[in-house]
């Protein structure tokens, strides 16, 4: 038998999620923190979440599952806080027929 001279490394063992990510999230505290932001800070935060959401939806498909998990959590937190832009984008991702242009309409 010949000695193994391969330079292929074995896959590492599967590591479980860190405890801070495995723990359930308290949405009430996050919504309260969002509501405590000033108008300009809140609008900057909304833009920093919505822009990548739209980019991922265009690139990977228009559905909520195409977003990375943390970005999905931030979008849903904004929706829980009642942000109208986030609610509209969430409905767009779900395929709400009110937001889809008719075949004869120009977008």
GROMACS .gro file of C-alpha atoms in nm:
model
  107
    1UNK     CA    1   0.000   0.000   0.000
    2UNK     CA    2   0.132   0.345  -0.087
    3UNK     CA    3   0.151   0.622   0.171
    4UNK     CA    4  -0.113   0.893   0.141
    5UNK     CA    5   0.053   1.209   0.009
    6UNK     CA    6  -0.258   1.410  -0.065
    7UNK     CA    7  -0.272   1.775   0.032
    8UNK     CA    8  -0.650   1.771   0.067
    9UNK     CA    9  -0.756   1.875   0.414
   10UNK     CA   10  -1.050   1.702   0.584
   11UNK     CA   11  -1.362   1.904   0.656
   12UNK     CA   12  -1.378   2.036   1.012
   13UNK     CA   13  -1.634   1.896   1.247
   14UNK     CA   14  -1.965   2.079   1.249
   15UNK     CA   15  -1.973   2.349   1.514
   16UNK     CA   16  -2.299   2.442   1.681
   17UNK     CA   17  -2.425   2.800   1.678
   18UNK     CA   18  -2.289   3.033   1.945
   19UNK     CA   19  -2.518   3.064   2.247
   20UNK     CA   20  -2.604   3.430   2.175
   21UNK     CA   21  -2.740   3.334   1.831
   22UNK     CA   22  -2.922   3.024   1.952
   23UNK     CA   23  -3.107   3.217   2.220
   24UNK     CA   24  -3.457   3.349   2.135
   25UNK     CA   25  -3.466   3.721   2.062
   26UNK     CA   26  -3.678   3.958   2.271
   27UNK     CA   27  -3.850   4.159   1.997
   28UNK     CA   28  -4.018   4.400   2.240
   29UNK     CA   29  -3.681   4.532   2.355
   30UNK     CA   30  -3.561   4.569   1.996
   31UNK     CA   31  -3.878   4.753   1.891
   32UNK     CA   32  -3.842   4.985   2.191
   33UNK     CA   33  -3.481   5.056   2.094
   34UNK     CA   34  -3.590   5.139   1.738
   35UNK     CA   35  -3.863   5.372   1.862
   36UNK     CA   36  -3.612   5.550   2.088
   37UNK     CA   37  -3.399   5.657   1.789
   38UNK     CA   38  -3.430   6.010   1.656
   39UNK     CA   39  -3.595   6.077   1.321
   40UNK     CA   40  -3.271   6.110   1.124
   41UNK     CA   41  -3.105   5.811   1.292
   42UNK     CA   42  -3.412   5.597   1.238
   43UNK     CA   43  -3.437   5.689   0.868
   44UNK     CA   44  -3.065   5.614   0.822
   45UNK     CA   45  -3.115   5.276   0.989
   46UNK     CA   46  -3.418   5.198   0.771
   47UNK     CA   47  -3.221   5.283   0.457
   48UNK     CA   48  -2.928   5.068   0.571
   49UNK     CA   49  -3.164   4.770   0.602
   50UNK     CA   50  -3.396   4.825   0.303
   51UNK     CA   51  -3.122   4.883   0.044
   52UNK     CA   52  -2.954   4.542   0.092
   53UNK     CA   53  -3.296   4.373   0.115
   54UNK     CA   54  -3.386   4.502  -0.232
   55UNK     CA   55  -3.042   4.411  -0.369
   56UNK     CA   56  -3.066   4.053  -0.239
   57UNK     CA   57  -3.422   4.021  -0.372
   58UNK     CA   58  -3.316   4.133  -0.719
   59UNK     CA   59  -3.016   3.902  -0.722
   60UNK     CA   60  -3.150   3.588  -0.555
   61UNK     CA   61  -3.525   3.608  -0.615
   62UNK     CA   62  -3.814   3.803  -0.475
   63UNK     CA   63  -3.901   3.613  -0.161
   64UNK     CA   64  -3.828   3.646   0.209
   65UNK     CA   65  -3.621   3.326   0.214
   66UNK     CA   66  -3.366   3.477  -0.027
   67UNK     CA   67  -3.244   3.717   0.243
   68UNK     CA   68  -2.963   3.632   0.484
   69UNK     CA   69  -3.105   3.539   0.826
   70UNK     CA   70  -2.984   3.849   1.013
   71UNK     CA   71  -3.112   4.085   0.744
   72UNK     CA   72  -3.448   3.908   0.755
   73UNK     CA   73  -3.462   3.959   1.134
   74UNK     CA   74  -3.385   4.331   1.098
   75UNK     CA   75  -3.655   4.372   0.832
   76UNK     CA   76  -3.914   4.193   1.044
   77UNK     CA   77  -3.815   4.400   1.349
   78UNK     CA   78  -3.876   4.717   1.150
   79UNK     CA   79  -4.213   4.580   1.040
   80UNK     CA   80  -4.300   4.501   1.402
   81UNK     CA   81  -4.210   4.861   1.492
   82UNK     CA   82  -4.460   4.979   1.230
   83UNK     CA   83  -4.224   5.128   0.973
   84UNK     CA   84  -4.433   5.176   0.653
   85UNK     CA   85  -4.140   5.134   0.411
   86UNK     CA   86  -4.042   4.804   0.568
   87UNK     CA   87  -4.401   4.680   0.563
   88UNK     CA   88  -4.429   4.764   0.192
   89UNK     CA   89  -4.100   4.587   0.111
   90UNK     CA   90  -4.206   4.284   0.318
   91UNK     CA   91  -4.536   4.268   0.129
   92UNK     CA   92  -4.343   4.298  -0.198
   93UNK     CA   93  -4.123   4.004  -0.094
   94UNK     CA   94  -4.429   3.797  -0.004
   95UNK     CA   95  -4.571   3.867  -0.352
   96UNK     CA   96  -4.864   4.084  -0.247
   97UNK     CA   97  -5.073   4.127  -0.565
   98UNK     CA   98  -5.152   4.491  -0.477
   99UNK     CA   99  -4.785   4.578  -0.530
  100UNK     CA  100  -4.735   4.386  -0.855
  101UNK     CA  101  -4.786   4.592  -1.173
  102UNK     CA  102  -5.049   4.472  -1.418
  103UNK     CA  103  -4.924   4.320  -1.744
  104UNK     CA  104  -5.038   4.623  -1.946
  105UNK     CA  105  -4.912   4.884  -1.699
  106UNK     CA  106  -4.576   5.054  -1.722
  107UNK     CA  107  -4.374   5.047  -1.400
   0.00000   0.00000   0.00000
